[in-house]
Coordinates of C-alpha atoms and ligand atoms in Angstrom, one line a residue:
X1 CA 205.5 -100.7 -81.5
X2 CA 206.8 -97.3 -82.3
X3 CA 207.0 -93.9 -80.8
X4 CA 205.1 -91.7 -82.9
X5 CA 205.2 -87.9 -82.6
X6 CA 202.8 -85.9 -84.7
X7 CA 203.2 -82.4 -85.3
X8 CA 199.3 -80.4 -85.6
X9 CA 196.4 -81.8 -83.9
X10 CA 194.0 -80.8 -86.6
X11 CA 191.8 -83.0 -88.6
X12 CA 194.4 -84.9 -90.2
X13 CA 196.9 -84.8 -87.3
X14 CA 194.2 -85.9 -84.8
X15 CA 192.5 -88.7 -86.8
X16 CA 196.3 -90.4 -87.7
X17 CA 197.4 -89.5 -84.3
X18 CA 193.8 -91.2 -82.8
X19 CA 194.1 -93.9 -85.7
X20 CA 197.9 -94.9 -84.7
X21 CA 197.3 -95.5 -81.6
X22 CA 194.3 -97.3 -81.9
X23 CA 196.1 -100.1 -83.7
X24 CA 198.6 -99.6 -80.8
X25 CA 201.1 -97.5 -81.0
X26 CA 202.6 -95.0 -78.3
X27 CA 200.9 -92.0 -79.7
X28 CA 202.1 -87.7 -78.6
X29 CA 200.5 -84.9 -80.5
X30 CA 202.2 -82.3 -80.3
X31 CA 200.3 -78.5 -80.7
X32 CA 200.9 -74.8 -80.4
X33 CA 198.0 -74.1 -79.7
X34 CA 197.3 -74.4 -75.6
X35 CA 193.4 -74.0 -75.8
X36 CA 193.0 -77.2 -78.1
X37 CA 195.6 -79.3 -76.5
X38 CA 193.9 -78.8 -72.8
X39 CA 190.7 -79.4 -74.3
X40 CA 192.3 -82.6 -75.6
X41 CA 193.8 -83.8 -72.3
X42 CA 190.4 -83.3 -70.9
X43 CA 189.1 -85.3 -73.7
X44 CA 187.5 -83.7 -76.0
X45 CA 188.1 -83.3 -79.6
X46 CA 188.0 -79.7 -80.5
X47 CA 186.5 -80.8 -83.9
X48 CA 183.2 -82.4 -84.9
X49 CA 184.1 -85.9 -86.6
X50 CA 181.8 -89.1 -85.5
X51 CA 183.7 -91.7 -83.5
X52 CA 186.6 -89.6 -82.9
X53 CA 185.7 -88.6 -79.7
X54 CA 184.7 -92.1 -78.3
X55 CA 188.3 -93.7 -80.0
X56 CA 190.6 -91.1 -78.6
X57 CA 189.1 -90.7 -74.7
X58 CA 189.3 -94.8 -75.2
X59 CA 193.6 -94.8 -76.0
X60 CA 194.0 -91.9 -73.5
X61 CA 192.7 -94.3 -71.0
X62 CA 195.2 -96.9 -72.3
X63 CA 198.0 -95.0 -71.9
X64 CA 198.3 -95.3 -75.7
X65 CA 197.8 -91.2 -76.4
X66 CA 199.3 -87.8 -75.2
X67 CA 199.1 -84.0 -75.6
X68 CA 201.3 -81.6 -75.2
X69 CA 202.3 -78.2 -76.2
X70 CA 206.4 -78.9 -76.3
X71 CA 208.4 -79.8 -79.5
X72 CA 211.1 -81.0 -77.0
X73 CA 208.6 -83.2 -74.8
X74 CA 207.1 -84.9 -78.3
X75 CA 209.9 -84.9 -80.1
X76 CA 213.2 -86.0 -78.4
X77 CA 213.0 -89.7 -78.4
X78 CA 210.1 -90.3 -81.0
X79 CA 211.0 -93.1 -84.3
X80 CA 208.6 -91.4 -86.6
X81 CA 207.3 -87.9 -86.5
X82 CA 204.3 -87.0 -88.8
X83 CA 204.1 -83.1 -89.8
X84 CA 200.3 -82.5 -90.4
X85 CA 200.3 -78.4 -89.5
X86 CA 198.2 -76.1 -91.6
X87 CA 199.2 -75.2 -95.3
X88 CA 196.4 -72.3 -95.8
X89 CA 196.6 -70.3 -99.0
X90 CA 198.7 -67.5 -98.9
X91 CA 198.2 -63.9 -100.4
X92 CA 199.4 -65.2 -103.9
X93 CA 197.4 -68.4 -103.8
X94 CA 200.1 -70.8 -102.9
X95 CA 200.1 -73.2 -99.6
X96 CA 202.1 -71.2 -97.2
X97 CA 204.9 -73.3 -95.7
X98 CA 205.7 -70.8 -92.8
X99 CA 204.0 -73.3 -90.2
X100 CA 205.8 -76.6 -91.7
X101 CA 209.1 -74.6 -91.4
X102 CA 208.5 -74.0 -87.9
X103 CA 207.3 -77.6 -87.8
X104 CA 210.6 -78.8 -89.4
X105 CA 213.1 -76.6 -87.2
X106 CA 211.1 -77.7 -84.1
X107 CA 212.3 -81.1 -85.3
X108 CA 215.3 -80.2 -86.0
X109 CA 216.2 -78.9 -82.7
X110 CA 214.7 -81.4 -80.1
X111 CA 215.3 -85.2 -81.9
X112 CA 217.4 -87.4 -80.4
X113 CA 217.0 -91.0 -81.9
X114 CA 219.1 -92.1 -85.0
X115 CA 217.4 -93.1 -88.1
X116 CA 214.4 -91.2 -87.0
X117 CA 211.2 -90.9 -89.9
X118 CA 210.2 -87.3 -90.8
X119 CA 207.0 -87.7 -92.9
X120 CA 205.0 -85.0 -94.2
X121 CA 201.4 -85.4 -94.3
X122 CA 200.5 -82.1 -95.0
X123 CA 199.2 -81.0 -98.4
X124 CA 203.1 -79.5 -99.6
X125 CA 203.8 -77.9 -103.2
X126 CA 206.0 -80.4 -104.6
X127 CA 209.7 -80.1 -103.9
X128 CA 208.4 -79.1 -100.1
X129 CA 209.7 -82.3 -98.6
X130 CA 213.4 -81.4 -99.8
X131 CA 212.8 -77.6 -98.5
X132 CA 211.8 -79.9 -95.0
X133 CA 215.2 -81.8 -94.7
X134 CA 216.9 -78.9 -95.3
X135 CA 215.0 -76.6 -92.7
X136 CA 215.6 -79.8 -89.9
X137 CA 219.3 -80.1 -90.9
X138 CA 219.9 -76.5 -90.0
X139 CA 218.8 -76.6 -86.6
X140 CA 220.3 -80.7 -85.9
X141 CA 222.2 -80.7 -83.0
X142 CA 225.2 -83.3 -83.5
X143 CA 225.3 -86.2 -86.5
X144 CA 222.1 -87.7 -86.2
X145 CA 220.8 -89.3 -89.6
X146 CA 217.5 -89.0 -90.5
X147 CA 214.8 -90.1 -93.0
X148 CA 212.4 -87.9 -95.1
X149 CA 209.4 -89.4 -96.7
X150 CA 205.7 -88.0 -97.9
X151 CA 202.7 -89.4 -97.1
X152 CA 200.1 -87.5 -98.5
X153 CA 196.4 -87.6 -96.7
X154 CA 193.0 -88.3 -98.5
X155 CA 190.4 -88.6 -95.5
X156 CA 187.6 -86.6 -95.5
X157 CA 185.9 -84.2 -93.3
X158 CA 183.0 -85.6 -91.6
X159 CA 184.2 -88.9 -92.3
X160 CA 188.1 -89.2 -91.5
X161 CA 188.2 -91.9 -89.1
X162 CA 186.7 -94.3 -91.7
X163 CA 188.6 -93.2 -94.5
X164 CA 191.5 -93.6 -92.2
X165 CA 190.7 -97.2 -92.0
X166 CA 189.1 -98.0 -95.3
X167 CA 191.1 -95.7 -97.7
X168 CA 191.3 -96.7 -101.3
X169 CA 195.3 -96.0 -101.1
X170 CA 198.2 -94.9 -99.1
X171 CA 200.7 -93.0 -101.2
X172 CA 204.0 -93.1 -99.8
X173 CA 207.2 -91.3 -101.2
X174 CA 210.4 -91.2 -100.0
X175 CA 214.3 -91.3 -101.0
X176 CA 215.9 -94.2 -99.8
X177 CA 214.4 -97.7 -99.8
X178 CA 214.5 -98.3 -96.1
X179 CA 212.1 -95.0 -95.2
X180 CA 209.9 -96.6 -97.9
X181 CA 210.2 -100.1 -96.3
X182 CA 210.0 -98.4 -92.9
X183 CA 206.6 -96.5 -93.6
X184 CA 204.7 -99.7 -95.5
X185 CA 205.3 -101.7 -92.4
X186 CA 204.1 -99.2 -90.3
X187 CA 200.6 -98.8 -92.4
X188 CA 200.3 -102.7 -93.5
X189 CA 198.0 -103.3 -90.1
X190 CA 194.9 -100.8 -92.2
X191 CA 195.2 -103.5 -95.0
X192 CA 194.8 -100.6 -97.8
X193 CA 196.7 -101.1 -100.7
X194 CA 200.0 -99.0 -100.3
X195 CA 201.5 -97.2 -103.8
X196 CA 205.5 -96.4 -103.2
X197 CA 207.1 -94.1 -105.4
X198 CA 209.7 -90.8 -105.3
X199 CA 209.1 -87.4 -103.0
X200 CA 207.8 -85.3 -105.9
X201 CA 205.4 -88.0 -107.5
X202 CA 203.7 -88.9 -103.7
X203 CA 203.7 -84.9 -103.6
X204 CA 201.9 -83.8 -106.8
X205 CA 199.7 -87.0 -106.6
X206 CA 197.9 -85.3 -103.6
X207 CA 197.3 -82.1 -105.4
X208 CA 196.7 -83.9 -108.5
X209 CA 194.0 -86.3 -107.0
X210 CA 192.1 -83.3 -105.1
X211 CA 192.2 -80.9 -108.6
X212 CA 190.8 -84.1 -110.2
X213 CA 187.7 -84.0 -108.0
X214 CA 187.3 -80.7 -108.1
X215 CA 187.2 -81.0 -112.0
X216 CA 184.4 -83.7 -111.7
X217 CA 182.6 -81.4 -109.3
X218 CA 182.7 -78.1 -111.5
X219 CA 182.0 -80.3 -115.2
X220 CA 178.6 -81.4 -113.7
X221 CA 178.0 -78.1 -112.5
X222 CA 178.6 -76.9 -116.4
X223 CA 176.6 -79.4 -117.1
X224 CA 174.1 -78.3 -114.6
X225 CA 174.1 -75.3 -116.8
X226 CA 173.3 -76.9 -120.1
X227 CA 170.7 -78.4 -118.1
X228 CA 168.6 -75.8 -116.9
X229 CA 168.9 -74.4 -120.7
X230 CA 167.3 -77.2 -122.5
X231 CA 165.3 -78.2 -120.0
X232 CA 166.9 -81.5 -118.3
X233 CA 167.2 -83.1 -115.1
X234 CA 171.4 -82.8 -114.0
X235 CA 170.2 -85.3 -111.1
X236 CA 169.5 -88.3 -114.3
X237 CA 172.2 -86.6 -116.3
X238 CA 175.0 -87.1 -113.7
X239 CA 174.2 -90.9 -112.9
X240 CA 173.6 -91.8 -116.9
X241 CA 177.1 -90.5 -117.1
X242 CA 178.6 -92.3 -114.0
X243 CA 177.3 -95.3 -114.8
X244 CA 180.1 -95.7 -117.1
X245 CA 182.6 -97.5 -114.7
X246 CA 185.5 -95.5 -116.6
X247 CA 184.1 -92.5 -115.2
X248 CA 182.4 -93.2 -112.0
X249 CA 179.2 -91.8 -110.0
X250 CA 181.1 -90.1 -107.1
X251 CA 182.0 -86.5 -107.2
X252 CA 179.4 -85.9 -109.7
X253 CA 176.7 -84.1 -107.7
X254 CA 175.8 -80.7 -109.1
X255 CA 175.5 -78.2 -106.3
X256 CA 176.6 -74.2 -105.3
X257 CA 180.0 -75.2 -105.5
X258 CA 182.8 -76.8 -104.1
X259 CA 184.4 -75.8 -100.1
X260 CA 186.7 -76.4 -97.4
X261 CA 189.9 -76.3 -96.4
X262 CA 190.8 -78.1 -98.8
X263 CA 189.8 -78.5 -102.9
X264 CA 190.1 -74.6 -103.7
X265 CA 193.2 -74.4 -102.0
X266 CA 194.9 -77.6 -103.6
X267 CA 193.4 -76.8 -107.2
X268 CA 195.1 -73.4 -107.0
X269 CA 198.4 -74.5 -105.8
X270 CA 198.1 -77.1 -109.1
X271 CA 197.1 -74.0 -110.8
X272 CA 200.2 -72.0 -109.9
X273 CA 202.6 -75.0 -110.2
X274 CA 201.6 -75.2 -114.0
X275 CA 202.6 -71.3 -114.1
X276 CA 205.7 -71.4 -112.8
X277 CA 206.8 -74.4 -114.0
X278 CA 205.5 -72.5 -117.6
X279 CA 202.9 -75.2 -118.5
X280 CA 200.0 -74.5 -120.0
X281 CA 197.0 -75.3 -117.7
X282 CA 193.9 -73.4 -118.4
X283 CA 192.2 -76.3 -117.4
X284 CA 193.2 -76.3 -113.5
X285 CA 192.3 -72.5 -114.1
X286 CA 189.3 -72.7 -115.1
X287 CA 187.8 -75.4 -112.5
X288 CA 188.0 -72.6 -110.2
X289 CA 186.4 -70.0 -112.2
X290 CA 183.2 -72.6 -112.6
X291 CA 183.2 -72.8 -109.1
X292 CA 183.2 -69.4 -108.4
X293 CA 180.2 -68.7 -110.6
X294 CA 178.6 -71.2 -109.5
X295 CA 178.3 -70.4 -105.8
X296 CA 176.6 -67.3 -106.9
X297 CA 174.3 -69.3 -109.5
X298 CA 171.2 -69.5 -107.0
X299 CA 171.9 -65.8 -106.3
X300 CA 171.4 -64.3 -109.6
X301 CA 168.4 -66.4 -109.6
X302 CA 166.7 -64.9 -106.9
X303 CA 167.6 -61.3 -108.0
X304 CA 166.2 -62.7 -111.6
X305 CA 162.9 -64.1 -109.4
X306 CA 162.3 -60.6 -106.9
X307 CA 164.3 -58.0 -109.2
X308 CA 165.2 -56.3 -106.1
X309 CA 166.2 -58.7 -102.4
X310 CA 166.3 -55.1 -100.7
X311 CA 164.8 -55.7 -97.2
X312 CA 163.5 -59.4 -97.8
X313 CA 164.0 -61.8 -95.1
X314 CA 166.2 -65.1 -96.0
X315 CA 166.6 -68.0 -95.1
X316 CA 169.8 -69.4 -94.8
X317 CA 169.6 -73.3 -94.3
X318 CA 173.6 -75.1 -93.3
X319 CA 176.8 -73.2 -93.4
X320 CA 179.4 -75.7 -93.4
X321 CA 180.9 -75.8 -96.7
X322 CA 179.5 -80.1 -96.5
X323 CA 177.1 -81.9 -94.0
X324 CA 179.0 -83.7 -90.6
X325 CA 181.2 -81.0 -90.0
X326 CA 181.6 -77.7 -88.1
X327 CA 184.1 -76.8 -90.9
X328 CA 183.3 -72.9 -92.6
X329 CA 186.3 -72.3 -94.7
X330 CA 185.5 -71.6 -98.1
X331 CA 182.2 -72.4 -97.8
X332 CA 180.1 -71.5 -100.4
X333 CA 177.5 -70.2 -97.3
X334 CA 180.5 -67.4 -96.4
X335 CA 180.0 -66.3 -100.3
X336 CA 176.2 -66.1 -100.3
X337 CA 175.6 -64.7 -96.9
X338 CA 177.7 -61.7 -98.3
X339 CA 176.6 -61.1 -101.5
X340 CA 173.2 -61.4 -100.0
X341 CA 173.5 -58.9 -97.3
X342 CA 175.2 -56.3 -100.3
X343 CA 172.4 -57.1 -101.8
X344 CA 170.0 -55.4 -98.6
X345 CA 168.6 -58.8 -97.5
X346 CA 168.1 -59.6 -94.1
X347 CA 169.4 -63.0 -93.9
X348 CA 168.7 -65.3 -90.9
X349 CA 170.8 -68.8 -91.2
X350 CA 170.7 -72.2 -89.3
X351 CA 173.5 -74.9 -89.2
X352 CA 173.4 -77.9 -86.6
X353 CA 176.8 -77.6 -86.0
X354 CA 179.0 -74.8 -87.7
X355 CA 177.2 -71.4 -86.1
X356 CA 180.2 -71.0 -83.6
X357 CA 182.8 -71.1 -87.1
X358 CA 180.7 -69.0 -88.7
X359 CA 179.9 -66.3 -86.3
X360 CA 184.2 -66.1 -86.4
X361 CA 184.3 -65.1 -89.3
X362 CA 180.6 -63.2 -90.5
X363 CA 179.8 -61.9 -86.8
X364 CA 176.9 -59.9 -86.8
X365 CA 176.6 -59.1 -90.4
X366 CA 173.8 -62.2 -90.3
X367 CA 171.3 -64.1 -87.9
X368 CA 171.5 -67.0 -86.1
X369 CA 168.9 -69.3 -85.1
X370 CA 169.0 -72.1 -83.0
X371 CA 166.4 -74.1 -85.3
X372 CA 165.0 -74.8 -88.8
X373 CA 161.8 -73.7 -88.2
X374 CA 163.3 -70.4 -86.2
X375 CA 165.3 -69.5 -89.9
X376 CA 161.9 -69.9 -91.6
X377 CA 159.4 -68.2 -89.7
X378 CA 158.3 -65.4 -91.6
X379 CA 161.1 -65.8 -94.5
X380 CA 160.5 -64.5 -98.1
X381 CA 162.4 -67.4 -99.5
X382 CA 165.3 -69.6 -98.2
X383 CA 168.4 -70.9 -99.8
X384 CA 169.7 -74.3 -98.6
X385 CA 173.4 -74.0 -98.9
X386 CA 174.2 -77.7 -96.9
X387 CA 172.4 -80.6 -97.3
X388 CA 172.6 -81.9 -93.5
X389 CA 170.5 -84.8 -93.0
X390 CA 167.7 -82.3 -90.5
X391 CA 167.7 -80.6 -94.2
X392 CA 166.9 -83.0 -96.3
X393 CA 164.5 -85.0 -93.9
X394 CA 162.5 -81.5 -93.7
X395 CA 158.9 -82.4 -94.3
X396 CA 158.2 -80.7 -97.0
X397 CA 155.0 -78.6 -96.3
X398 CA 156.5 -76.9 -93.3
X399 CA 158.2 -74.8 -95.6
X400 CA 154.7 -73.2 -96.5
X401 CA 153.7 -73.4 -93.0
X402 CA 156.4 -71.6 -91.6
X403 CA 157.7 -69.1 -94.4
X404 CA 155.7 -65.5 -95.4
X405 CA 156.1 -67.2 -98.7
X406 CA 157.5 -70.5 -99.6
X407 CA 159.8 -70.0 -102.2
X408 CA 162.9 -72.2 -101.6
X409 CA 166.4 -72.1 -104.4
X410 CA 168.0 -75.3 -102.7
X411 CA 171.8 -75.9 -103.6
X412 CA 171.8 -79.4 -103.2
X413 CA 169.2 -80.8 -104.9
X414 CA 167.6 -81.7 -101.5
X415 CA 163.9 -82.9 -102.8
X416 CA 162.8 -84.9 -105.6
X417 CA 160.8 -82.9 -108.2
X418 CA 157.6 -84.5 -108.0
X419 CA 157.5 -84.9 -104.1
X420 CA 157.7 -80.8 -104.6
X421 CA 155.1 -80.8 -107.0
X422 CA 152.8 -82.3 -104.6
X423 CA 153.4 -79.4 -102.2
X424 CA 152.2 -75.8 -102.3
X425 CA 156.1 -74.9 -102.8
X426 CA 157.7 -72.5 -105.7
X427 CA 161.1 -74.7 -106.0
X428 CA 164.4 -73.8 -107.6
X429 CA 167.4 -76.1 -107.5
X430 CA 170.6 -76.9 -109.7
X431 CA 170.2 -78.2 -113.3
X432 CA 166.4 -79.1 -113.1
X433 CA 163.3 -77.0 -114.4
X434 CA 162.0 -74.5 -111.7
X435 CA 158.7 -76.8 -109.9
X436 CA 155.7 -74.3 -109.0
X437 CA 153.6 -76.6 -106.6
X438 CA 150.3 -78.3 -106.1
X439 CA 147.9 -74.6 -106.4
X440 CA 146.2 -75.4 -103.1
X441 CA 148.0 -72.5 -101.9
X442 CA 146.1 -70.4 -99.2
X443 CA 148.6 -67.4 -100.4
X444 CA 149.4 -66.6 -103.7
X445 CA 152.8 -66.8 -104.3
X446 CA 154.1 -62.9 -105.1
Ligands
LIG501 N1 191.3 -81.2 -93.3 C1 191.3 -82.2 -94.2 O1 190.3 -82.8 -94.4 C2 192.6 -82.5 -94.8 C3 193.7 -81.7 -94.7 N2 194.8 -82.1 -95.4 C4 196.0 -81.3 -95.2 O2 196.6 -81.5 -94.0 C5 197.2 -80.4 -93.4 C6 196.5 -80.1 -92.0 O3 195.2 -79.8 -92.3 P1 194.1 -79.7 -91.1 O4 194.3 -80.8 -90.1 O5 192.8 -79.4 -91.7 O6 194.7 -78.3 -90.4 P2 194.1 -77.6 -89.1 O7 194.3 -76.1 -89.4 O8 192.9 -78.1 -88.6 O9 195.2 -78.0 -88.0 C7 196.6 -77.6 -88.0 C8 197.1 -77.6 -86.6 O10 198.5 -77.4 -86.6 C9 198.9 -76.6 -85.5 N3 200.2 -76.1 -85.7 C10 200.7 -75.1 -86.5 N4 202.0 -74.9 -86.4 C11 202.4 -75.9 -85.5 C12 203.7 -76.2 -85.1 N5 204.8 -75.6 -85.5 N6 203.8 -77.3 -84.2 C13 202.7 -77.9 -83.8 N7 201.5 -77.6 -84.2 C14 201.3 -76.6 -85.1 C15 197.8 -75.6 -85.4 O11 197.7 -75.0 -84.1 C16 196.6 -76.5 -85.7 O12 196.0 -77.1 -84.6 C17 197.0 -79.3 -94.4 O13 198.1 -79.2 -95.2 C18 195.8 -79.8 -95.2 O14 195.8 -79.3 -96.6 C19 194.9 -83.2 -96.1 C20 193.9 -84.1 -96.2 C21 192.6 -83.8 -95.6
LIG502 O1 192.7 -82.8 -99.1 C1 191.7 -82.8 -98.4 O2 191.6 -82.1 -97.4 C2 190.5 -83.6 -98.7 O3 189.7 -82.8 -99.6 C3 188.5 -83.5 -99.9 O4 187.7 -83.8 -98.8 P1 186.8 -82.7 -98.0 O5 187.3 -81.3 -98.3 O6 186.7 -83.1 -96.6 O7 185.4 -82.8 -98.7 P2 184.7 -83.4 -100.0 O8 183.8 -84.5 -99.5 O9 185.7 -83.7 -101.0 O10 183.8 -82.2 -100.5 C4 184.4 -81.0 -100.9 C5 183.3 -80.0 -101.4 O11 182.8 -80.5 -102.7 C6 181.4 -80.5 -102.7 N1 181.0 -81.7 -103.5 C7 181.5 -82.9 -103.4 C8 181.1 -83.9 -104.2 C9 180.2 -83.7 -105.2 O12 179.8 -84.6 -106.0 N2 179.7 -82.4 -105.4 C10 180.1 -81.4 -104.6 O13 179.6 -80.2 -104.8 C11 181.0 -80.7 -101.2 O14 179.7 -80.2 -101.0 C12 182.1 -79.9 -100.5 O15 181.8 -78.5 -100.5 C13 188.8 -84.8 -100.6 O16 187.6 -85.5 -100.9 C14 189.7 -85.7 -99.7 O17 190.0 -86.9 -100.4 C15 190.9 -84.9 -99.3 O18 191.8 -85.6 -98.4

């Protein structure tokens, strides 16, 4: 078994750090940040992610996984260290590498062992790996040879310990045949099928592969479009399409648009790779400009609905920017809540888990409540934003027992038409006609 170092205990480096040793390796993750890594060592996980919790407190126990705050503690004898930092957008759009250069000279300075494996599991531009070996050879103390590779990560939020272990594919790229070699045996125990090729493929494959979802994502939502037009239902549309096995079901579910930390960011660092590289791409471009309209879709069809949301009360239902996560960043919620408050409303949101994320970063410019119903009391109409299970499972005539009147735009398709037709509900969603419910309505709906 080896002596893994991993540098960043976020998502990914927590999950693969978790997920290594777990299949038994001698596991140290390595942080700057001292908050997260005592909060580690006392066993918990400062993320939300079922299982990882229960699987990390459980190889603690076994001696099988550390934290620590020192490069030279993590780093100085480890065979394999995995850079999995940050790479957040910077000013221009790009992934900033200022915390994979620290990463790298941190590496540079404190390893010890020969032949050591430096893989990058960070999202990089390509050609970041070659940036990498050059950053670590600048700070190496004495001759000691060293192996570069890029492993690019595809879990998902919410679900990253099972993607971990039943991924479609491991990408690994590297130089030299033995760090290829090396890395394969070290990820043949998952039993995913493992694709080796060369640094700059395994690097733009990552990008590539997240733009490529984010394209399904924001052609449904044009479809959505064409949809509300003529009259259709984008929820049929979407799976008479996927049922073609050449293009699939997955990643096309209409909705407000596409978050997290990840899909904006990687479809503009494609984006800006095609510009500098002088390729045409309008295509990578314009995913992102359907995206952005379409997280202010539901808006415009409230303002089109009220003329005026001066002084209404909303309901904001989820924040995360996807269900089974605490995760805010570039949610769509962030967006709305915004534009909503320019727009004079008094907006009043629930999430089961991502207040705390979201109060960092919209403090008091919104409510908070601590419940569904506490959103919707008294509510002029409600936007669902995040289709958390408690959302979807909401019975449906609470909505009109709880709200001043029930008019709900949901952004993720939440209910099925004709359960809302049943109910005395004015219902608009994504690519589907607007549903006026059963008229047994006490209220008339303004
Ligand atoms: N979050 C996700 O679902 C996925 C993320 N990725 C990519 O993986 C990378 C990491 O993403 P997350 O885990 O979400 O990031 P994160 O922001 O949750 O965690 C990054 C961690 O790195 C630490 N850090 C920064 N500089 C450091 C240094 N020099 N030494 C040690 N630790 C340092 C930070 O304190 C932080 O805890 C990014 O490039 C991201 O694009 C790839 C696939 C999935
Ligand atoms: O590079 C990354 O960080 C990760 O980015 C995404 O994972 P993640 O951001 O966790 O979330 P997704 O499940 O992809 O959802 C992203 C956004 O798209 C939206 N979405 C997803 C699918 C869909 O059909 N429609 C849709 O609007 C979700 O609501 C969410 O806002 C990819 O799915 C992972 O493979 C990748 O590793």
């Amino acid at each position: 078994m080896k002596k893994i170092a991993i540098a960043g205990t976020g998502y990914v480096g927590l999950v693969t750090g978790v997920s290594l040793a777990e299949i038994g390796h001698d596991v140290i993750c390595v942080d700057k940040d001292k908050r997260k890594i005592e909060s580690l060592r006392s066993g918990k996980t400062p993320i939300y992610e079922p299982g990882l919790e229960e699987m990390m407190r459980k190889n603690m126990q076994k001696g099988k996984l550390f934290f620590t705050t020192s490069s030279f503690v993590g780093f100085k004898d480890a065979d394999m260290i995995i850079i999995a930092v940050g790479t957040p957008k910077d000013e221009n759009g790009t992934l900033d590498l200022q915390y994979i250069e620290q990463a790298a000279k941190e590496i540079g300075r404190n390893i010890t062992k020969n032949n050591a494996m430096i893989v990058t599991k960070s999202t990089v531009p390509v050609g970041a790996n070659r940036k990498i070996k050059e950053w670590i050879q600048t700070e190496l103390k004495g001759n000691i040879k060293f192996f570069i590779a890029a492993n690019p990560e595809f879990l998902r939020q919410g679900s990253a310990l099972y993607d971990t272990f039943h991924g479609d594919r491991i990408i690994i790229g590297a130089e030299s045949e033995e760090a290829l070699d090396s890395l394969e045996a070290l990820y043949q125990p998952f039993g995913i099928p493992i694709m080796k090729t060369d640094l700059k493929s395994a690097e733009l494959i990552k990008t590539a592969s997240n733009a490529f979802l984010a394209l399904k994502i924001s052609y449904a939502n044009t479809i959505a479009g064409i949809c509300e037009q003529i009259g259709a239902n984008i929820e049929d549309v979407s799976l008479g399409i996927g049922m073609d096995s050449r293009i699939g079901t997955s990643f096309l579910k209409a909705g407000i648009g596409f978050g997290g930390s990840c899909l904006p960011k990687d479809t503009a660092a494609l984006a800006g790779l095609a510009n500098e590289v002088g390729e045409p791409a309008q295509l990578i471009h314009d995913i992102l400009e359907v995206n952005k309209r379409q997280e202010l879709s539901l808006l415009k069809k409230a303002i089109h609905r009220f003329k005026s949301l001066k002084g209404k009360n909303v309901a904001m239902l989820g924040l995360s920017f996807k269900p089974e996560t605490d995760d805010v960043r570039d949610a769509a919620s962030l967006t709305l809540a915004r534009q909503l408050v320019m727009e004079g409303a008094k907006v009043t949101a629930y999430d089961p888990a991502a207040v705390e994320n979201a109060k960092k970063v919209l403090g008091d410019l919104i409510y908070y409540a601590d419940s569904i119903e506490q959103a919707l009391k008294n509510a002029d109409l409600a936007f669902i934003v995040t289709e958390w299970e408690e959302i979807r499972n909401i019975r449906l005539n609470l909505f009109y027992e709880w709200m001043r009147e029930p008019i709900i735009f949901d952004g993720r398709n939440c209910f099925q038409l004709d359960k809302v037709k049943k109910c005395p509900l004015e219902y608009h969603s994504i690519g589907r006609p607007i549903v006026i419910g059963n008229s047994n309505v006490k209220r008339q709906l303004k």
